[in-house]
Amino acid sequence: MARPREFEEEKVLLLAVEQFWERGYEATSIRDLAQAMGLTTASVYNAFGDKRAVYRRALDFYVERSFGDRVGRFEAKPPLLAIKAFFDEIIERSLSDVKRKGCMLVNSALEVAPHDEEFQRVVAEVLVQVEGFFLRCVQRGQKDGTITNGQAASDLAGTLLSTLLGIRVLARTRPERALLEGLIKPVLGLLEPAAATQLESAVP
Amino acid sequence: MARPREFEEEKVLLLAVEQFWERGYEATSIRDLAQAMGLTTASVYNAFGDKRAVYRRALDFYVERSFGDRVGRFEAKPPLLAIKAFFDEIIERSLSDVKRKGCMLVNSALEVAPHDEEFQRVVAEVLVQVEGFFLRCVQRGQKDGTITNGQAASDLAGTLLSTLLGIRVLARTRPERALLEGLIKPVLGLLEPAAATQLESAVP
DNA sequence: TGCGTTTTAAATCAATCGTTATAAAATGTA
DNA sequence: TACATTTTATAACGATTGATTTAAAACGCA
């Protein structure tokens, strides 16, 4: 009983993600955004509200598509393998990121979150979820002996989380394969049970 | 033989750093900047050039003050201690960062560098220098036996660099002492020579 | 076929953007 | 004291900002 929309919300949201992801929040004007979405500014305001609301929806959309399924996919694997595969994928993604967009969540964490309580909460929540993924992997590995007991699981999960974020920042200005693949080696080595420690505990 | 300036360049540059550091490049207008520096916009343009040039000078100033002396100060210490002290200071700085400004270099790496070749080069160069500091520490430690030989020095340096950047990002939305102090433990543990490996190599 | 409703398109709003022009103020030198 | 030079303060430039108004267009329903 009214004029129908000429666009699908999900499709134009994906285009909004692309724009905000590449240029950031401040550097993207409403006109940039509308053009990228293939809409008029009036349609953007009508469908989503103001600029901040579009960014919020775009970030949610990005997070859902980037973390939602992936965590589940990796968590089916053996713990150490899951972590390895996770970082392998992150590194490949970083190296093939020709436009140097990085990770939109990390970008939000630095540009938007510090000056906006709501985004601060959203970003923190996602980081907690990622940390939770790492924590569950480590705990499983510690139980079945494939991951060291020499460090607290929560500490190791934090290390993995900060390594992930570090790679995302580093790759933004130095997307060098040798650098990224090199730095992850000690971290993965850190997870492996110390052969000698196992021996020690087996002796007495 | 001309009217003298009413300000010292270093003093107003420090104020410019403060402004850009807190709000970023795009969200800071020339008027914001001039007000923060205690100058008129005309004076800003006369003394520094355009907005981008002020940011460039401010970033250089920040880097000089943040990394210049610090690296030398830490490098005098024993290698493992130098690395520990470095991260201790970063964590303390992150936890006492009430305004959540983070690290201006990291902020530049994400907001400005990806769309500006010159800043890309500047940021990359500083990161190379920090990596160099870590590398020299690790190499010294590997020589005197206080740091493990189980991983390549260059790999370990990369790990430390990414951990540093990770902390800087993580602290921006989750400045929790337990989290930051916890995640650094395994990284520092990773550096220590494996007691058993030393034993092994000492046996035959 | 109109009616109510929503979405479009186009124009426009005041405000702010980065930047500059103009002229007064402040110096050393002649 | 007058001149040349630079920095100040003020005002303004055109362009763009986020956001809204107006009216035409496109539907379901009566």
Coordinates of C-alpha atoms (C1' of nucleotides) in Angstrom, one line a residue:
Chain A
M1 CA 0.0 0.0 0.0
A2 CA 3.0 2.3 -0.6
R3 CA 5.7 2.7 -3.1
P4 CA 8.2 -0.2 -2.9
R5 CA 11.9 0.2 -2.3
E6 CA 14.1 -0.1 -5.3
F7 CA 17.0 -1.7 -3.4
E8 CA 17.6 -4.6 -1.1
E9 CA 18.9 -3.5 2.3
E10 CA 21.6 -6.2 2.5
K11 CA 23.0 -5.4 -0.8
V12 CA 23.4 -1.6 -0.2
L13 CA 24.6 -2.3 3.3
L14 CA 27.4 -4.4 1.8
L15 CA 28.3 -1.4 -0.4
A16 CA 28.2 0.9 2.6
V17 CA 30.6 -1.5 4.4
E18 CA 33.0 -1.3 1.4
Q19 CA 33.0 2.5 1.5
F20 CA 33.4 2.9 5.3
W21 CA 35.9 0.1 5.4
E22 CA 38.1 1.7 2.8
R23 CA 37.9 5.4 3.7
G24 CA 36.9 5.3 7.4
Y25 CA 34.0 7.2 9.1
E26 CA 35.1 10.8 9.0
A27 CA 36.6 10.8 5.5
T28 CA 33.3 9.4 4.1
S29 CA 30.7 12.0 3.4
I30 CA 27.0 11.2 3.1
R31 CA 27.3 11.9 -0.7
D32 CA 30.2 9.5 -1.0
L33 CA 28.2 7.0 0.9
A34 CA 25.0 7.5 -1.1
Q35 CA 26.9 7.2 -4.4
A36 CA 28.6 4.0 -3.3
M37 CA 25.3 2.5 -2.2
G38 CA 23.6 3.6 -5.5
L39 CA 21.1 5.7 -3.6
T40 CA 20.2 9.3 -3.1
T41 CA 21.0 10.9 0.2
A42 CA 17.2 11.1 0.9
S43 CA 16.9 7.4 0.5
V44 CA 19.8 6.8 2.8
Y45 CA 18.3 8.9 5.6
N46 CA 14.9 7.4 5.0
A47 CA 16.1 3.8 5.2
F48 CA 18.8 4.0 7.9
G49 CA 18.7 7.3 9.7
D50 CA 21.8 9.4 10.0
K51 CA 25.4 8.8 9.0
R52 CA 26.3 7.3 12.4
A53 CA 23.4 4.8 12.1
V54 CA 24.5 3.7 8.7
Y55 CA 28.0 3.1 10.1
R56 CA 26.6 1.2 13.0
R57 CA 24.6 -1.1 10.7
A58 CA 27.6 -1.5 8.4
L59 CA 29.9 -2.4 11.2
D60 CA 27.4 -5.0 12.5
F61 CA 27.1 -6.4 9.0
Y62 CA 30.9 -6.6 8.7
V63 CA 31.3 -8.3 12.1
E64 CA 28.6 -10.8 11.3
R65 CA 30.1 -11.8 8.0
S66 CA 33.7 -11.7 9.2
F67 CA 33.5 -13.5 12.6
G68 CA 30.1 -15.1 12.7
D69 CA 30.6 -18.2 10.6
R70 CA 34.4 -18.3 10.7
V71 CA 34.7 -19.0 14.4
G72 CA 32.4 -22.0 14.1
R73 CA 34.2 -23.3 11.0
F74 CA 37.6 -23.3 12.8
E75 CA 36.3 -24.5 16.1
A76 CA 35.5 -27.8 14.6
K77 CA 39.2 -28.5 14.0
P78 CA 41.7 -29.8 16.5
P79 CA 42.7 -26.8 18.8
L80 CA 46.2 -26.2 17.6
L81 CA 45.2 -26.6 14.0
A82 CA 42.3 -24.3 14.4
I83 CA 44.6 -21.5 15.7
K84 CA 47.1 -22.1 13.0
A85 CA 44.4 -22.1 10.3
F86 CA 43.0 -18.9 11.8
F87 CA 46.2 -17.0 11.6
D88 CA 47.1 -18.5 8.2
E89 CA 43.8 -17.0 6.9
I90 CA 44.4 -13.7 8.5
I91 CA 47.9 -13.4 7.0
E92 CA 46.6 -14.4 3.5
R93 CA 43.8 -11.9 3.8
S94 CA 46.3 -9.2 4.9
L95 CA 48.7 -9.9 2.1
S96 CA 46.0 -9.9 -0.6
D97 CA 44.5 -6.7 0.7
V98 CA 45.6 -4.5 -2.2
K99 CA 43.6 -1.5 -1.1
R100 CA 45.1 -1.7 2.5
K101 CA 41.7 -1.6 4.1
G102 CA 42.9 -3.7 7.0
C103 CA 40.2 -4.9 9.4
M104 CA 37.1 -2.7 9.8
L105 CA 36.7 -3.7 13.4
V106 CA 40.3 -2.6 14.2
N107 CA 39.7 0.6 12.2
S108 CA 36.6 1.3 14.3
A109 CA 38.5 0.5 17.5
L110 CA 40.8 3.4 16.7
E111 CA 38.8 5.9 14.8
V112 CA 35.3 5.7 16.2
A113 CA 35.2 3.8 19.5
P114 CA 37.4 6.1 21.6
H115 CA 34.9 9.0 21.1
D116 CA 31.7 7.1 21.2
E117 CA 30.6 4.9 24.1
E118 CA 28.2 2.8 22.1
F119 CA 30.9 1.8 19.6
Q120 CA 33.4 1.3 22.4
R121 CA 31.0 -1.3 23.8
V122 CA 30.4 -2.9 20.5
V123 CA 34.1 -3.2 19.6
A124 CA 35.0 -4.5 23.1
E125 CA 32.2 -7.1 22.9
V126 CA 33.5 -8.5 19.6
L127 CA 37.1 -8.6 20.9
V128 CA 35.8 -10.5 23.9
Q129 CA 34.2 -13.0 21.6
V130 CA 37.4 -13.5 19.6
E131 CA 39.3 -13.9 22.9
G132 CA 36.7 -16.5 23.8
F133 CA 37.4 -18.4 20.7
F134 CA 41.1 -18.5 21.4
L135 CA 40.5 -19.4 25.0
R136 CA 38.3 -22.3 24.2
C137 CA 40.9 -23.6 21.7
V138 CA 43.7 -23.3 24.2
Q139 CA 41.6 -25.0 27.0
R140 CA 40.8 -27.9 24.7
G141 CA 44.4 -28.2 23.7
Q142 CA 45.6 -28.1 27.3
K143 CA 43.2 -30.9 28.1
D144 CA 44.2 -33.2 25.3
G145 CA 47.9 -32.4 25.7
T146 CA 48.4 -30.7 22.3
I147 CA 48.9 -27.2 23.9
T148 CA 51.3 -26.4 26.7
N149 CA 50.2 -26.2 30.4
G150 CA 53.1 -23.9 31.1
Q151 CA 51.0 -20.8 30.8
A152 CA 47.5 -19.9 31.9
A153 CA 44.9 -20.4 29.2
S154 CA 43.6 -16.9 29.7
D155 CA 47.1 -15.4 29.3
L156 CA 47.7 -17.4 26.1
A157 CA 44.3 -16.3 24.7
G158 CA 45.3 -12.7 25.4
T159 CA 48.6 -13.2 23.7
L160 CA 46.8 -14.6 20.6
L161 CA 44.3 -11.8 20.6
S162 CA 47.0 -9.1 20.7
T163 CA 49.0 -10.9 18.1
L164 CA 46.0 -10.9 15.8
L165 CA 45.5 -7.2 16.3
G166 CA 49.2 -6.5 15.9
I167 CA 49.3 -8.3 12.5
R168 CA 46.3 -6.3 11.4
V169 CA 48.1 -3.1 12.2
L170 CA 51.5 -4.1 10.9
A171 CA 50.1 -5.4 7.6
R172 CA 48.6 -2.0 7.0
T173 CA 51.9 -0.4 6.3
R174 CA 54.2 -3.4 5.9
P175 CA 52.3 -6.2 4.1
E176 CA 55.4 -8.3 3.8
R177 CA 55.0 -12.1 3.8
A178 CA 58.3 -12.9 5.4
L179 CA 57.5 -10.5 8.3
L180 CA 54.0 -11.8 9.0
E181 CA 54.8 -15.5 8.5
G182 CA 58.0 -15.1 10.6
L183 CA 56.4 -13.3 13.6
I184 CA 53.7 -15.9 13.9
K185 CA 56.2 -18.8 14.2
P186 CA 57.3 -18.1 17.8
V187 CA 53.7 -17.6 18.8
L188 CA 52.6 -20.9 17.5
G189 CA 55.8 -22.5 19.0
L190 CA 54.8 -21.0 22.3
L191 CA 51.6 -23.1 22.3
E192 CA 53.3 -26.4 21.8
P193 CA 54.0 -28.4 25.0
A194 CA 57.6 -28.2 26.0
A195 CA 59.0 -31.7 25.2
A196 CA 61.4 -31.6 28.1
T197 CA 58.8 -30.5 30.6
Q198 CA 56.7 -33.5 29.6
L199 CA 59.7 -35.7 30.1
E200 CA 60.3 -34.3 33.5
S201 CA 56.8 -34.8 34.7
A202 CA 56.9 -38.3 33.3
V203 CA 60.1 -39.3 35.1
P204 CA 59.1 -39.2 38.7
Chain B
M1 CA 63.8 43.8 10.6
A2 CA 60.3 42.3 10.7
R3 CA 57.6 41.7 13.2
P4 CA 58.7 38.8 15.5
R5 CA 56.6 35.7 16.2
E6 CA 54.6 35.6 19.3
F7 CA 55.0 31.9 19.8
E8 CA 57.7 29.2 20.0
E9 CA 57.4 26.6 17.2
E10 CA 58.1 23.7 19.6
K11 CA 55.5 24.8 22.1
V12 CA 52.6 25.1 19.6
L13 CA 53.7 21.9 17.8
L14 CA 53.3 20.1 21.1
L15 CA 49.8 21.5 21.3
A16 CA 49.1 20.4 17.8
V17 CA 50.3 16.9 18.7
E18 CA 47.9 16.9 21.5
Q19 CA 44.9 17.8 19.3
F20 CA 45.7 15.5 16.4
W21 CA 46.6 12.7 18.8
E22 CA 43.3 12.9 20.6
R23 CA 40.9 13.5 17.7
G24 CA 42.8 12.2 14.6
Y25 CA 43.4 13.9 11.3
E26 CA 40.0 14.1 9.6
A27 CA 38.0 15.0 12.8
T28 CA 40.3 17.9 13.5
S29 CA 39.5 21.1 11.6
I30 CA 42.0 23.9 11.0
R31 CA 40.0 26.0 13.5
D32 CA 40.1 23.3 16.1
L33 CA 43.8 23.1 15.5
A34 CA 44.4 26.8 15.6
Q35 CA 42.5 27.1 18.8
A36 CA 44.4 24.3 20.4
M37 CA 47.7 25.9 19.4
G38 CA 46.6 29.3 20.6
L39 CA 47.0 30.8 17.1
T40 CA 44.9 32.2 14.3
T41 CA 44.4 30.1 11.2
A42 CA 46.5 32.6 9.3
S43 CA 49.4 32.1 11.7
V44 CA 49.1 28.4 11.3
Y45 CA 49.3 28.6 7.5
N46 CA 52.0 31.1 7.6
A47 CA 54.2 29.1 10.0
F48 CA 53.6 25.5 8.9
G49 CA 51.7 25.5 5.5
D50 CA 48.5 23.5 5.1
K51 CA 46.8 21.1 7.5
R52 CA 48.6 18.0 6.2
A53 CA 52.0 19.7 6.7
V54 CA 51.1 20.5 10.3
Y55 CA 50.1 16.9 10.9
R56 CA 53.4 15.8 9.3
R57 CA 55.4 18.0 11.7
A58 CA 53.3 16.9 14.6
L59 CA 53.8 13.3 13.9
D60 CA 57.5 13.8 13.5
F61 CA 57.5 15.6 16.8
Y62 CA 55.6 12.8 18.5
V63 CA 57.9 10.1 17.1
E64 CA 61.0 12.0 18.2
R65 CA 59.8 12.5 21.7
S66 CA 58.3 9.0 22.0
F67 CA 60.9 6.8 20.5
G68 CA 64.0 8.9 20.2
D69 CA 65.4 8.8 23.7
R70 CA 63.5 5.8 24.9
V71 CA 65.2 3.3 22.7
G72 CA 68.6 4.5 23.8
R73 CA 67.5 4.5 27.5
F74 CA 66.4 0.9 27.4
E75 CA 69.1 -0.4 25.2
A76 CA 71.6 0.2 27.9
K77 CA 70.0 -2.5 30.1
P78 CA 70.5 -6.2 29.8
P79 CA 68.5 -7.4 26.8
L80 CA 65.7 -9.4 28.5
L81 CA 65.3 -6.7 31.1
A82 CA 65.2 -4.0 28.4
I83 CA 62.4 -5.8 26.6
K84 CA 60.5 -6.3 29.9
A85 CA 61.0 -2.7 30.9
F86 CA 59.8 -1.5 27.5
F87 CA 56.5 -3.4 27.7
D88 CA 56.0 -2.5 31.3
E89 CA 56.2 1.1 30.3
I90 CA 53.8 0.6 27.4
I91 CA 51.3 -1.1 29.6
E92 CA 51.5 1.6 32.2
R93 CA 51.1 4.3 29.6
S94 CA 48.1 2.5 28.1
L95 CA 46.4 2.0 31.5
S96 CA 46.9 5.6 32.5
D97 CA 45.6 6.9 29.1
V98 CA 42.3 8.3 30.4
K99 CA 41.5 10.0 27.1
R100 CA 42.1 6.8 25.2
K101 CA 44.4 8.5 22.7
G102 CA 46.5 5.4 22.2
C103 CA 49.7 5.7 20.2
M104 CA 49.7 8.5 17.6
L105 CA 51.9 6.4 15.3
V106 CA 49.5 3.5 15.4
N107 CA 46.6 6.0 14.8
S108 CA 48.5 7.4 11.8
A109 CA 49.2 3.9 10.5
L110 CA 45.5 3.3 10.3
E111 CA 43.9 6.6 9.5
V112 CA 46.4 8.5 7.3
A113 CA 49.1 6.1 6.0
P114 CA 46.8 3.9 3.9
H115 CA 45.8 6.8 1.7
D116 CA 49.0 8.7 1.7
E117 CA 52.3 7.4 0.3
E118 CA 54.5 9.7 2.3
F119 CA 52.9 8.9 5.6
Q120 CA 53.0 5.2 4.7
R121 CA 56.8 5.5 4.3
V122 CA 57.2 7.5 7.5
V123 CA 55.2 5.0 9.6
A124 CA 56.9 2.0 8.0
E125 CA 60.3 3.5 8.8
V126 CA 59.5 4.0 12.4
L127 CA 58.1 0.5 12.7
V128 CA 61.4 -0.8 11.2
Q129 CA 63.3 1.2 13.8
V130 CA 61.3 -0.3 16.6
E131 CA 61.7 -3.8 15.1
G132 CA 65.4 -3.0 15.0
F133 CA 65.5 -2.2 18.7
F134 CA 63.8 -5.6 19.5
L135 CA 66.1 -7.4 17.1
R136 CA 69.3 -6.0 18.7
C137 CA 68.0 -6.9 22.1
V138 CA 67.2 -10.4 21.0
Q139 CA 70.5 -10.9 19.3
R140 CA 72.4 -9.7 22.3
G141 CA 70.4 -12.0 24.5
Q142 CA 71.0 -15.0 22.3
K143 CA 74.7 -14.3 22.4
D144 CA 74.9 -14.1 26.2
G145 CA 72.5 -17.0 26.7
T146 CA 69.7 -15.0 28.4
I147 CA 67.3 -15.4 25.4
T148 CA 66.4 -18.6 23.6
N149 CA 68.1 -19.8 20.5
G150 CA 65.1 -21.9 19.6
Q151 CA 63.6 -19.2 17.3
A152 CA 65.2 -16.9 14.8
A153 CA 66.0 -13.5 16.2
S154 CA 64.2 -11.8 13.3
D155 CA 61.1 -13.9 14.0
L156 CA 61.2 -13.0 17.7
A157 CA 61.6 -9.3 16.9
G158 CA 58.6 -9.5 14.6
T159 CA 56.6 -11.2 17.4
L160 CA 57.5 -8.5 19.8
L161 CA 56.6 -5.7 17.4
S162 CA 53.2 -7.2 16.6
T163 CA 52.6 -7.7 20.4
L164 CA 53.4 -4.1 20.9
L165 CA 51.0 -2.9 18.3
G166 CA 48.4 -5.4 19.5
I167 CA 48.6 -4.0 23.0
R168 CA 48.2 -0.5 21.7
V169 CA 45.0 -1.4 19.8
L170 CA 43.6 -3.6 22.6
A171 CA 44.1 -1.0 25.3
R172 CA 42.1 1.4 23.3
T173 CA 38.8 -0.3 24.0
R174 CA 39.8 -2.7 26.8
P175 CA 42.3 -1.0 29.1
E176 CA 42.2 -3.7 31.7
R177 CA 45.4 -4.4 33.7
A178 CA 44.8 -8.1 34.1
L179 CA 44.4 -8.5 30.3
L180 CA 47.5 -6.6 29.3
E181 CA 49.7 -7.9 32.0
G182 CA 48.5 -11.4 31.4
L183 CA 49.0 -11.4 27.7
I184 CA 52.6 -10.2 27.9
K185 CA 53.6 -13.1 30.3
P186 CA 53.7 -15.8 27.6
V187 CA 55.5 -13.5 25.2
L188 CA 58.3 -12.9 27.8
G189 CA 58.3 -16.5 28.7
L190 CA 58.8 -17.3 25.1
L191 CA 62.1 -15.4 25.1
E192 CA 63.6 -17.3 28.0
P193 CA 65.9 -20.2 27.1
A194 CA 64.2 -23.6 27.6
A195 CA 65.8 -25.1 30.6
A196 CA 65.5 -28.6 29.3
T197 CA 66.9 -27.7 25.9
Q198 CA 70.0 -26.2 27.6
L199 CA 70.3 -29.5 29.6
E200 CA 70.0 -31.6 26.5
S201 CA 72.7 -29.6 24.7
A202 CA 74.9 -29.8 27.8
V203 CA 74.6 -33.6 28.1
P204 CA 76.4 -34.8 25.0
Chain C
dT1 C1' -10.3 4.9 -10.6
dG2 C1' -9.1 7.7 -6.8
dC3 C1' -6.8 7.5 -1.9
dG4 C1' -3.3 6.9 1.5
dT5 C1' 1.4 5.9 2.0
dT6 C1' 6.1 5.5 1.1
dT7 C1' 10.0 6.0 -1.8
dT8 C1' 12.2 8.6 -5.0
dA9 C1' 14.5 12.7 -7.2
dA10 C1' 16.1 17.4 -7.0
dA11 C1' 16.9 21.3 -4.8
dT12 C1' 18.1 23.6 -0.8
dC13 C1' 19.1 24.5 4.2
dA14 C1' 22.5 26.7 7.5
dA15 C1' 26.9 25.4 9.1
dT16 C1' 31.4 24.3 8.6
dC17 C1' 35.3 23.0 5.7
dG18 C1' 40.3 24.3 4.1
dT19 C1' 42.3 28.2 2.5
dT20 C1' 43.3 33.0 1.4
dA21 C1' 43.0 38.3 0.9
dT22 C1' 43.3 42.6 3.4
dA23 C1' 45.1 45.6 6.4
dA24 C1' 46.7 46.8 10.9
dA25 C1' 50.6 45.9 14.3
dA26 C1' 55.4 45.2 15.4
dT27 C1' 60.0 44.9 14.6
dG28 C1' 65.3 46.3 12.6
dT29 C1' 67.4 49.3 9.6
dA30 C1' 68.1 53.6 6.9
Chain D
dT1 C1' 61.3 59.3 11.6
dA2 C1' 60.2 56.7 7.4
dC3 C1' 60.9 52.2 5.0
dA4 C1' 60.9 47.3 4.2
dT5 C1' 59.4 43.1 6.1
dT6 C1' 56.9 39.8 8.6
dT7 C1' 53.3 38.4 11.7
dT8 C1' 49.0 39.3 13.4
dA9 C1' 43.8 39.8 13.5
dT10 C1' 39.6 39.9 10.9
dA11 C1' 36.9 38.8 7.3
dA12 C1' 35.8 36.5 3.7
dC13 C1' 36.3 33.1 -0.3
dG14 C1' 34.0 29.1 -2.8
dA15 C1' 33.3 24.3 -1.8
dT16 C1' 31.5 20.8 0.9
dT17 C1' 29.4 19.1 5.1
dG18 C1' 25.2 16.6 7.4
dA19 C1' 20.6 16.9 7.0
dT20 C1' 15.9 18.3 5.2
dT21 C1' 12.2 20.1 2.2
dT22 C1' 9.3 19.7 -1.8
dA23 C1' 7.0 17.4 -5.2
dA24 C1' 6.7 13.7 -8.4
dA25 C1' 6.5 8.6 -8.8
dA26 C1' 4.9 4.0 -7.6
dC27 C1' 2.6 0.9 -5.3
dG28 C1' -1.9 -1.7 -2.4
dC29 C1' -6.4 -1.0 -1.2
dA30 C1' -11.0 1.0 -1.3

